[in-house]
Each structure stands twice: as C-alpha cells, then as structure tokens.
C-alpha cells in the first residue's frame, strides 16, 4: 500500500491556461475527495466521488472546474482558464466506507499539488 | 453543519502532555467528532474520532464531555514531530463524509 499519490506536485502556469491534476487513491478505496487549501487556511471541500459517481460538488467549484473518476479508480481535476485566485494547494483524499453514510471512514490524504498562477 | 471553535495556537514542552480543546456547542446527536492534524508541507492525517465515549489509540486520546458540547485531544507525551495544525471536525452520519476544516490549533513543541 503506497498511499495516495498526486501528480504533479507543483505546477506553475500563466493566467488563462488550462491545467489538469491527477490523484491515485489507495487501492480498493471507494470514496475520493478533492479539497483546496490556501495559505494559512484549513482545506476546503471541493467535490466527492463514491466509486465513479460524483455525488457532491461545493459551490466553490465554479464552471471552470471539472473532476472525473472514470471506472472508480484514479481521478482528475481540471481547471480551465486559470485565474490568479486559483493559486492554492489541491489535496486529494480517499477512504473506504463499509456502510454508506456512516461518516466514520478515515480519509487518507495525498501530498497535494501546489498550483501557482502567474 | 455544526461549527467547532479552537484556540488559534498553543505551546508545549517536549515530553509533556498536551491538551487541545475544542468547543462544539451546536453538535447534533449524529455528529462524530474527528481530529486530523497537518504537519508542515504535508496533507492532513487522521488522528482519532469518537461519538460519545472517550477513545484511545496509539497516537492520542479523545475525551468527550458528557453533554458532547466540547472535547479534548490529549497527546500524552509531545514530541517535536507533533508540531502541527490540529483540526477538530464534526462529521454528520448520513452525509457524504466530507470534512469541513476550520482554522485549527497550531501546536508548537519546544525542546
């Protein structure tokens, strides 16, 4: 078990460009979450997948953001037409919930992708 | 979702116990109390969780008030590696399980 991995670890882009991040969860984990963290703040929830289904999206996730989890394995988060306000650490977490809806599952976080928009 | 209140920062000496408080006066009966911590330059990591009874694991202990309106994370012997931001989070049973992080408590451990 290698833990949750995220790629790339760092991304620098110019305003207006599109970027895509990848998250590989722990094998067999059925839940996958994306969070965003800006300097000095706690992480903020962005979106959640149960297997391949995207079941919740935060209001923070504007139309420029899209996330997928094909086949319920890895996930991608794409940001189109990046803005300087998108600069943040993007964290992915995965968990396994034996019984849907108990909210006792432990979330395992990856190291994050730090995005800098110039 | 119910809100939690934590002190912004705390200090401790190495090898001494640390008690990190959390107030959650609007907690509901189905809310679990979770603690995560975030070491510098890392993603958050799970510490402990509980519902009503006190809980112990290899990392820490969680003491929950009888009325559940507050809780305390106890690190029995702080080490330098325990310097981190500690988040107290309420997770409602039946929802997606998303974590709603507050500002957390920044713990400094002095040698």
PDB file of N, CA and C in Angstrom, chain A residues 27-112:
ATOM      1  N   UNK A  27      -5.623   1.724  -3.275  1.00  0.00           N
ATOM      2  CA  UNK A  27      -6.353   0.681  -3.989  1.00  0.00           C
ATOM      3  C   UNK A  27      -7.554   0.193  -3.172  1.00  0.00           C
ATOM      4  N   UNK A  28      -8.655  -0.012  -3.833  1.00  0.00           N
ATOM      5  CA  UNK A  28      -9.899  -0.521  -3.226  1.00  0.00           C
ATOM      6  C   UNK A  28     -10.688   0.538  -2.450  1.00  0.00           C
ATOM      7  N   UNK A  29     -10.173   1.745  -2.340  1.00  0.00           N
ATOM      8  CA  UNK A  29     -10.954   2.786  -1.666  1.00  0.00           C
ATOM      9  C   UNK A  29     -12.086   3.238  -2.585  1.00  0.00           C
ATOM     10  N   UNK A  30     -13.315   3.262  -2.024  1.00  0.00           N
ATOM     11  CA  UNK A  30     -14.453   3.597  -2.859  1.00  0.00           C
ATOM     12  C   UNK A  30     -14.809   5.084  -2.834  1.00  0.00           C
ATOM     13  N   UNK A  31     -14.245   5.805  -1.874  1.00  0.00           N
ATOM     14  CA  UNK A  31     -14.538   7.238  -1.788  1.00  0.00           C
ATOM     15  C   UNK A  31     -13.308   8.048  -2.160  1.00  0.00           C
ATOM     16  N   UNK A  32     -13.540   9.144  -2.869  1.00  0.00           N
ATOM     17  CA  UNK A  32     -12.441  10.030  -3.245  1.00  0.00           C
ATOM     18  C   UNK A  32     -12.908  11.476  -3.112  1.00  0.00           C
ATOM     19  N   UNK A  33     -12.076  12.291  -2.498  1.00  0.00           N
ATOM     20  CA  UNK A  33     -12.411  13.689  -2.230  1.00  0.00           C
ATOM     21  C   UNK A  33     -11.334  14.604  -2.805  1.00  0.00           C
ATOM     22  N   UNK A  34     -11.748  15.782  -3.222  1.00  0.00           N
ATOM     23  CA  UNK A  34     -10.832  16.859  -3.570  1.00  0.00           C
ATOM     24  C   UNK A  34     -11.072  18.035  -2.631  1.00  0.00           C
ATOM     25  N   UNK A  35      -9.965  18.624  -2.174  1.00  0.00           N
ATOM     26  CA  UNK A  35     -10.013  19.799  -1.322  1.00  0.00           C
ATOM     27  C   UNK A  35      -9.031  20.830  -1.884  1.00  0.00           C
ATOM     28  N   UNK A  36      -9.253  22.075  -1.488  1.00  0.00           N
ATOM     29  CA  UNK A  36      -8.328  23.144  -1.862  1.00  0.00           C
ATOM     30  C   UNK A  36      -7.911  23.865  -0.597  1.00  0.00           C
ATOM     31  N   UNK A  37      -6.617  24.202  -0.526  1.00  0.00           N
ATOM     32  CA  UNK A  37      -6.117  24.878   0.668  1.00  0.00           C
ATOM     33  C   UNK A  37      -5.265  26.074   0.273  1.00  0.00           C
ATOM     34  N   UNK A  38      -5.640  27.254   0.752  1.00  0.00           N
ATOM     35  CA  UNK A  38      -4.827  28.452   0.548  1.00  0.00           C
ATOM     36  C   UNK A  38      -4.016  28.706   1.812  1.00  0.00           C
ATOM     37  N   UNK A  39      -3.011  29.524   1.684  1.00  0.00           N
ATOM     38  CA  UNK A  39      -2.044  29.741   2.747  1.00  0.00           C
ATOM     39  C   UNK A  39      -2.705  30.224   4.032  1.00  0.00           C
ATOM     40  N   UNK A  40      -2.430  29.517   5.114  1.00  0.00           N
ATOM     41  CA  UNK A  40      -2.934  29.934   6.409  1.00  0.00           C
ATOM     42  C   UNK A  40      -4.354  29.506   6.711  1.00  0.00           C
ATOM     43  N   UNK A  41      -4.983  28.811   5.774  1.00  0.00           N
ATOM     44  CA  UNK A  41      -6.366  28.361   5.968  1.00  0.00           C
ATOM     45  C   UNK A  41      -6.432  26.842   6.018  1.00  0.00           C
ATOM     46  N   UNK A  42      -7.514  26.339   6.581  1.00  0.00           N
ATOM     47  CA  UNK A  42      -7.742  24.904   6.536  1.00  0.00           C
ATOM     48  C   UNK A  42      -8.230  24.497   5.157  1.00  0.00           C
ATOM     49  N   UNK A  43      -8.097  23.237   4.807  1.00  0.00           N
ATOM     50  CA  UNK A  43      -8.593  22.782   3.496  1.00  0.00           C
ATOM     51  C   UNK A  43     -10.095  23.009   3.355  1.00  0.00           C
ATOM     52  N   UNK A  44     -10.516  23.304   2.105  1.00  0.00           N
ATOM     53  CA  UNK A  44     -11.937  23.484   1.800  1.00  0.00           C
ATOM     54  C   UNK A  44     -12.383  22.380   0.850  1.00  0.00           C
ATOM     55  N   UNK A  45     -13.509  21.789   1.143  1.00  0.00           N
ATOM     56  CA  UNK A  45     -14.055  20.712   0.329  1.00  0.00           C
ATOM     57  C   UNK A  45     -14.446  21.226  -1.045  1.00  0.00           C
ATOM     58  N   UNK A  46     -14.085  20.457  -2.086  1.00  0.00           N
ATOM     59  CA  UNK A  46     -14.465  20.799  -3.451  1.00  0.00           C
ATOM     60  C   UNK A  46     -15.496  19.831  -4.023  1.00  0.00           C
ATOM     61  N   UNK A  47     -15.157  18.525  -3.978  1.00  0.00           N
ATOM     62  CA  UNK A  47     -16.053  17.556  -4.581  1.00  0.00           C
ATOM     63  C   UNK A  47     -15.778  16.163  -4.042  1.00  0.00           C
ATOM     64  N   UNK A  48     -16.738  15.256  -4.259  1.00  0.00           N
ATOM     65  CA  UNK A  48     -16.689  13.915  -3.685  1.00  0.00           C
ATOM     66  C   UNK A  48     -17.212  12.889  -4.682  1.00  0.00           C
ATOM     67  N   UNK A  49     -16.508  11.761  -4.766  1.00  0.00           N
ATOM     68  CA  UNK A  49     -16.913  10.638  -5.599  1.00  0.00           C
ATOM     69  C   UNK A  49     -17.148   9.405  -4.730  1.00  0.00           C
ATOM     70  N   UNK A  50     -18.215   8.712  -5.016  1.00  0.00           N
ATOM     71  CA  UNK A  50     -18.446   7.373  -4.469  1.00  0.00           C
ATOM     72  C   UNK A  50     -18.298   6.445  -5.668  1.00  0.00           C
ATOM     73  N   UNK A  51     -17.222   5.685  -5.676  1.00  0.00           N
ATOM     74  CA  UNK A  51     -16.848   4.928  -6.885  1.00  0.00           C
ATOM     75  C   UNK A  51     -16.708   5.911  -8.048  1.00  0.00           C
ATOM     76  N   UNK A  52     -17.417   5.713  -9.153  1.00  0.00           N
ATOM     77  CA  UNK A  52     -17.238   6.622 -10.289  1.00  0.00           C
ATOM     78  C   UNK A  52     -18.240   7.771 -10.299  1.00  0.00           C
ATOM     79  N   UNK A  53     -19.180   7.745  -9.380  1.00  0.00           N
ATOM     80  CA  UNK A  53     -20.227   8.763  -9.367  1.00  0.00           C
ATOM     81  C   UNK A  53     -19.820   9.986  -8.548  1.00  0.00           C
ATOM     82  N   UNK A  54     -19.949  11.143  -9.170  1.00  0.00           N
ATOM     83  CA  UNK A  54     -19.672  12.401  -8.461  1.00  0.00           C
ATOM     84  C   UNK A  54     -20.946  12.804  -7.728  1.00  0.00           C
ATOM     85  N   UNK A  55     -20.957  12.672  -6.429  1.00  0.00           N
ATOM     86  CA  UNK A  55     -22.181  12.830  -5.657  1.00  0.00           C
ATOM     87  C   UNK A  55     -22.362  14.198  -5.029  1.00  0.00           C
ATOM     88  N   UNK A  56     -21.297  14.960  -4.910  1.00  0.00           N
ATOM     89  CA  UNK A  56     -21.449  16.290  -4.330  1.00  0.00           C
ATOM     90  C   UNK A  56     -20.369  17.218  -4.867  1.00  0.00           C
ATOM     91  N   UNK A  57     -20.799  18.443  -5.142  1.00  0.00           N
ATOM     92  CA  UNK A  57     -19.873  19.486  -5.569  1.00  0.00           C
ATOM     93  C   UNK A  57     -20.094  20.726  -4.724  1.00  0.00           C
ATOM     94  N   UNK A  58     -19.026  21.320  -4.262  1.00  0.00           N
ATOM     95  CA  UNK A  58     -19.130  22.547  -3.487  1.00  0.00           C
ATOM     96  C   UNK A  58     -19.471  23.727  -4.397  1.00  0.00           C
ATOM     97  N   UNK A  59     -20.060  24.753  -3.787  1.00  0.00           N
ATOM     98  CA  UNK A  59     -20.310  25.977  -4.546  1.00  0.00           C
ATOM     99  C   UNK A  59     -19.004  26.643  -4.952  1.00  0.00           C
ATOM    100  N   UNK A  60     -17.915  26.246  -4.281  1.00  0.00           N
ATOM    101  CA  UNK A  60     -16.598  26.776  -4.647  1.00  0.00           C
ATOM    102  C   UNK A  60     -16.179  26.304  -6.034  1.00  0.00           C
ATOM    103  N   UNK A  61     -16.743  25.185  -6.468  1.00  0.00           N
ATOM    104  CA  UNK A  61     -16.360  24.591  -7.738  1.00  0.00           C
ATOM    105  C   UNK A  61     -17.121  25.284  -8.863  1.00  0.00           C
ATOM    106  N   UNK A  62     -16.455  26.307  -9.438  1.00  0.00           N
ATOM    107  CA  UNK A  62     -17.127  27.061 -10.493  1.00  0.00           C
ATOM    108  C   UNK A  62     -17.175  26.230 -11.770  1.00  0.00           C
ATOM    109  N   UNK A  63     -17.800  26.813 -12.802  1.00  0.00           N
ATOM    110  CA  UNK A  63     -17.925  26.107 -14.077  1.00  0.00           C
ATOM    111  C   UNK A  63     -16.572  25.837 -14.719  1.00  0.00           C
ATOM    112  N   UNK A  64     -15.532  26.529 -14.257  1.00  0.00           N
ATOM    113  CA  UNK A  64     -14.211  26.312 -14.857  1.00  0.00           C
ATOM    114  C   UNK A  64     -13.545  25.040 -14.305  1.00  0.00           C
ATOM    115  N   UNK A  65     -14.109  24.503 -13.254  1.00  0.00           N
ATOM    116  CA  UNK A  65     -13.550  23.304 -12.618  1.00  0.00           C
ATOM    117  C   UNK A  65     -14.360  22.086 -13.036  1.00  0.00           C
ATOM    118  N   UNK A  66     -13.663  21.013 -13.356  1.00  0.00           N
ATOM    119  CA  UNK A  66     -14.354  19.755 -13.606  1.00  0.00           C
ATOM    120  C   UNK A  66     -13.512  18.614 -13.052  1.00  0.00           C
ATOM    121  N   UNK A  67     -14.184  17.639 -12.517  1.00  0.00           N
ATOM    122  CA  UNK A  67     -13.499  16.478 -11.957  1.00  0.00           C
ATOM    123  C   UNK A  67     -14.141  15.213 -12.500  1.00  0.00           C
ATOM    124  N   UNK A  68     -13.292  14.205 -12.669  1.00  0.00           N
ATOM    125  CA  UNK A  68     -13.777  12.917 -13.145  1.00  0.00           C
ATOM    126  C   UNK A  68     -13.111  11.805 -12.359  1.00  0.00           C
ATOM    127  N   UNK A  69     -13.775  10.676 -12.336  1.00  0.00           N
ATOM    128  CA  UNK A  69     -13.191   9.466 -11.755  1.00  0.00           C
ATOM    129  C   UNK A  69     -13.668   8.272 -12.567  1.00  0.00           C
ATOM    130  N   UNK A  70     -13.095   8.131 -13.761  1.00  0.00           N
ATOM    131  CA  UNK A  70     -13.530   7.033 -14.641  1.00  0.00           C
ATOM    132  C   UNK A  70     -13.231   5.678 -14.024  1.00  0.00           C
ATOM    133  N   UNK A  71     -14.175   4.784 -14.106  1.00  0.00           N
ATOM    134  CA  UNK A  71     -14.014   3.411 -13.605  1.00  0.00           C
ATOM    135  C   UNK A  71     -13.758   3.360 -12.101  1.00  0.00           C
ATOM    136  N   UNK A  72     -13.990   4.434 -11.417  1.00  0.00           N
ATOM    137  CA  UNK A  72     -13.862   4.420  -9.963  1.00  0.00           C
ATOM    138  C   UNK A  72     -12.455   4.235  -9.450  1.00  0.00           C
ATOM    139  N   UNK A  73     -11.462   4.554 -10.271  1.00  0.00           N
ATOM    140  CA  UNK A  73     -10.077   4.384  -9.802  1.00  0.00           C
ATOM    141  C   UNK A  73      -9.444   5.749  -9.602  1.00  0.00           C
ATOM    142  N   UNK A  74      -8.531   6.154 -10.493  1.00  0.00           N
ATOM    143  CA  UNK A  74      -7.884   7.449 -10.339  1.00  0.00           C
ATOM    144  C   UNK A  74      -8.873   8.566 -10.650  1.00  0.00           C
ATOM    145  N   UNK A  75      -8.504   9.775 -10.268  1.00  0.00           N
ATOM    146  CA  UNK A  75      -9.358  10.932 -10.536  1.00  0.00           C
ATOM    147  C   UNK A  75      -8.519  12.057 -11.127  1.00  0.00           C
ATOM    148  N   UNK A  76      -9.163  12.887 -11.922  1.00  0.00           N
ATOM    149  CA  UNK A  76      -8.515  14.080 -12.446  1.00  0.00           C
ATOM    150  C   UNK A  76      -9.337  15.309 -12.083  1.00  0.00           C
ATOM    151  N   UNK A  77      -8.649  16.389 -11.836  1.00  0.00           N
ATOM    152  CA  UNK A  77      -9.280  17.678 -11.588  1.00  0.00           C
ATOM    153  C   UNK A  77      -8.717  18.644 -12.611  1.00  0.00           C
ATOM    154  N   UNK A  78      -9.595  19.211 -13.429  1.00  0.00           N
ATOM    155  CA  UNK A  78      -9.163  20.144 -14.464  1.00  0.00           C
ATOM    156  C   UNK A  78      -9.663  21.538 -14.131  1.00  0.00           C
ATOM    157  N   UNK A  79      -8.810  22.505 -14.317  1.00  0.00           N
ATOM    158  CA  UNK A  79      -9.201  23.908 -14.168  1.00  0.00           C
ATOM    159  C   UNK A  79      -8.981  24.565 -15.527  1.00  0.00           C
ATOM    160  N   UNK A  80     -10.038  25.121 -16.078  1.00  0.00           N
ATOM    161  CA  UNK A  80      -9.925  25.810 -17.352  1.00  0.00           C
ATOM    162  C   UNK A  80      -9.771  27.314 -17.118  1.00  0.00           C
ATOM    163  N   UNK A  81      -9.058  27.948 -18.026  1.00  0.00           N
ATOM    164  CA  UNK A  81      -8.893  29.420 -17.984  1.00  0.00           C
ATOM    165  C   UNK A  81      -8.500  29.856 -16.569  1.00  0.00           C
ATOM    166  N   UNK A  82      -7.371  29.375 -16.108  1.00  0.00           N
ATOM    167  CA  UNK A  82      -6.949  29.640 -14.735  1.00  0.00           C
ATOM    168  C   UNK A  82      -6.871  31.133 -14.427  1.00  0.00           C
ATOM    169  N   UNK A  83      -7.150  31.438 -13.170  1.00  0.00           N
ATOM    170  CA  UNK A  83      -7.075  32.808 -12.668  1.00  0.00           C
ATOM    171  C   UNK A  83      -6.104  32.822 -11.494  1.00  0.00           C
ATOM    172  N   UNK A  84      -5.608  34.002 -11.152  1.00  0.00           N
ATOM    173  CA  UNK A  84      -4.639  34.078 -10.058  1.00  0.00           C
ATOM    174  C   UNK A  84      -5.258  33.599  -8.744  1.00  0.00           C
ATOM    175  N   UNK A  85      -6.536  33.760  -8.592  1.00  0.00           N
ATOM    176  CA  UNK A  85      -7.217  33.300  -7.385  1.00  0.00           C
ATOM    177  C   UNK A  85      -7.280  31.786  -7.257  1.00  0.00           C
ATOM    178  N   UNK A  86      -6.917  31.078  -8.324  1.00  0.00           N
ATOM    179  CA  UNK A  86      -6.904  29.615  -8.259  1.00  0.00           C
ATOM    180  C   UNK A  86      -5.619  29.094  -7.621  1.00  0.00           C
ATOM    181  N   UNK A  87      -4.660  29.967  -7.400  1.00  0.00           N
ATOM    182  CA  UNK A  87      -3.399  29.551  -6.780  1.00  0.00           C
ATOM    183  C   UNK A  87      -3.679  28.997  -5.396  1.00  0.00           C
ATOM    184  N   UNK A  88      -3.268  27.758  -5.186  1.00  0.00           N
ATOM    185  CA  UNK A  88      -3.572  27.063  -3.933  1.00  0.00           C
ATOM    186  C   UNK A  88      -2.919  25.698  -3.962  1.00  0.00           C
ATOM    187  N   UNK A  89      -3.066  24.979  -2.840  1.00  0.00           N
ATOM    188  CA  UNK A  89      -2.688  23.577  -2.780  1.00  0.00           C
ATOM    189  C   UNK A  89      -3.960  22.766  -3.018  1.00  0.00           C
ATOM    190  N   UNK A  90      -3.918  21.842  -3.940  1.00  0.00           N
ATOM    191  CA  UNK A  90      -5.065  20.991  -4.218  1.00  0.00           C
ATOM    192  C   UNK A  90      -4.778  19.604  -3.650  1.00  0.00           C
ATOM    193  N   UNK A  91      -5.619  19.213  -2.702  1.00  0.00           N
ATOM    194  CA  UNK A  91      -5.425  17.967  -1.963  1.00  0.00           C
ATOM    195  C   UNK A  91      -6.466  16.939  -2.377  1.00  0.00           C
ATOM    196  N   UNK A  92      -6.015  15.720  -2.475  1.00  0.00           N
ATOM    197  CA  UNK A  92      -6.899  14.595  -2.764  1.00  0.00           C
ATOM    198  C   UNK A  92      -6.879  13.662  -1.555  1.00  0.00           C
ATOM    199  N   UNK A  93      -8.007  13.078  -1.255  1.00  0.00           N
ATOM    200  CA  UNK A  93      -8.082  12.114  -0.155  1.00  0.00           C
ATOM    201  C   UNK A  93      -8.952  10.941  -0.595  1.00  0.00           C
ATOM    202  N   UNK A  94      -8.659   9.777  -0.062  1.00  0.00           N
ATOM    203  CA  UNK A  94      -9.507   8.618  -0.350  1.00  0.00           C
ATOM    204  C   UNK A  94      -9.830   7.880   0.947  1.00  0.00           C
ATOM    205  N   UNK A  95     -10.904   7.110   0.885  1.00  0.00           N
ATOM    206  CA  UNK A  95     -11.306   6.334   2.053  1.00  0.00           C
ATOM    207  C   UNK A  95     -12.144   5.152   1.608  1.00  0.00           C
ATOM    208  N   UNK A  96     -12.333   4.204   2.530  1.00  0.00           N
ATOM    209  CA  UNK A  96     -13.226   3.089   2.264  1.00  0.00           C
ATOM    210  C   UNK A  96     -14.326   3.099   3.304  1.00  0.00           C
ATOM    211  N   UNK A  97     -15.537   3.161   2.847  1.00  0.00           N
ATOM    212  CA  UNK A  97     -16.675   3.171   3.738  1.00  0.00           C
ATOM    213  C   UNK A  97     -17.416   1.857   3.606  1.00  0.00           C
ATOM    214  N   UNK A  98     -17.388   1.052   4.675  1.00  0.00           N
ATOM    215  CA  UNK A  98     -18.039  -0.256   4.634  1.00  0.00           C
ATOM    216  C   UNK A  98     -19.542  -0.123   4.455  1.00  0.00           C
ATOM    217  N   UNK A  99     -20.087   0.868   5.141  1.00  0.00           N
ATOM    218  CA  UNK A  99     -21.529   1.069   5.085  1.00  0.00           C
ATOM    219  C   UNK A  99     -21.761   2.513   4.683  1.00  0.00           C
ATOM    220  N   UNK A 100     -22.354   2.714   3.545  1.00  0.00           N
ATOM    221  CA  UNK A 100     -22.511   4.071   3.011  1.00  0.00           C
ATOM    222  C   UNK A 100     -23.244   4.966   3.999  1.00  0.00           C
ATOM    223  N   UNK A 101     -22.664   6.098   4.259  1.00  0.00           N
ATOM    224  CA  UNK A 101     -23.332   7.110   5.055  1.00  0.00           C
ATOM    225  C   UNK A 101     -23.009   7.116   6.525  1.00  0.00           C
ATOM    226  N   UNK A 102     -22.050   6.300   6.958  1.00  0.00           N
ATOM    227  CA  UNK A 102     -21.742   6.315   8.385  1.00  0.00           C
ATOM    228  C   UNK A 102     -20.837   7.478   8.762  1.00  0.00           C
ATOM    229  N   UNK A 103     -20.032   7.959   7.792  1.00  0.00           N
ATOM    230  CA  UNK A 103     -19.111   9.073   8.043  1.00  0.00           C
ATOM    231  C   UNK A 103     -18.125   8.768   9.144  1.00  0.00           C
ATOM    232  N   UNK A 104     -17.775   7.507   9.318  1.00  0.00           N
ATOM    233  CA  UNK A 104     -16.729   7.182  10.285  1.00  0.00           C
ATOM    234  C   UNK A 104     -15.443   6.767   9.582  1.00  0.00           C
ATOM    235  N   UNK A 105     -15.491   6.738   8.240  1.00  0.00           N
ATOM    236  CA  UNK A 105     -14.308   6.313   7.499  1.00  0.00           C
ATOM    237  C   UNK A 105     -13.169   7.303   7.686  1.00  0.00           C
ATOM    238  N   UNK A 106     -11.965   6.771   7.664  1.00  0.00           N
ATOM    239  CA  UNK A 106     -10.777   7.601   7.776  1.00  0.00           C
ATOM    240  C   UNK A 106     -10.345   8.044   6.397  1.00  0.00           C
ATOM    241  N   UNK A 107     -10.120   9.334   6.231  1.00  0.00           N
ATOM    242  CA  UNK A 107      -9.651   9.841   4.952  1.00  0.00           C
ATOM    243  C   UNK A 107      -8.132   9.902   4.972  1.00  0.00           C
ATOM    244  N   UNK A 108      -7.537   9.372   3.905  1.00  0.00           N
ATOM    245  CA  UNK A 108      -6.089   9.396   3.738  1.00  0.00           C
ATOM    246  C   UNK A 108      -5.766  10.419   2.656  1.00  0.00           C
ATOM    247  N   UNK A 109      -4.931  11.371   3.016  1.00  0.00           N
ATOM    248  CA  UNK A 109      -4.628  12.464   2.110  1.00  0.00           C
ATOM    249  C   UNK A 109      -3.331  12.234   1.356  1.00  0.00           C
ATOM    250  N   UNK A 110      -3.308  12.737   0.134  1.00  0.00           N
ATOM    251  CA  UNK A 110      -2.083  12.775  -0.621  1.00  0.00           C
ATOM    252  C   UNK A 110      -1.265  14.001  -0.249  1.00  0.00           C
ATOM    253  N   UNK A 111      -0.088  14.152  -0.859  1.00  0.00           N
ATOM    254  CA  UNK A 111       0.788  15.281  -0.525  1.00  0.00           C
ATOM    255  C   UNK A 111       0.338  16.595  -1.144  1.00  0.00           C
ATOM    256  N   UNK A 112      -0.589  16.528  -2.097  1.00  0.00           N
ATOM    257  CA  UNK A 112      -1.104  17.745  -2.711  1.00  0.00           C
ATOM    258  C   UNK A 112      -0.347  18.162  -3.962  1.00  0.00           C
TER     259      UNK A 112
END
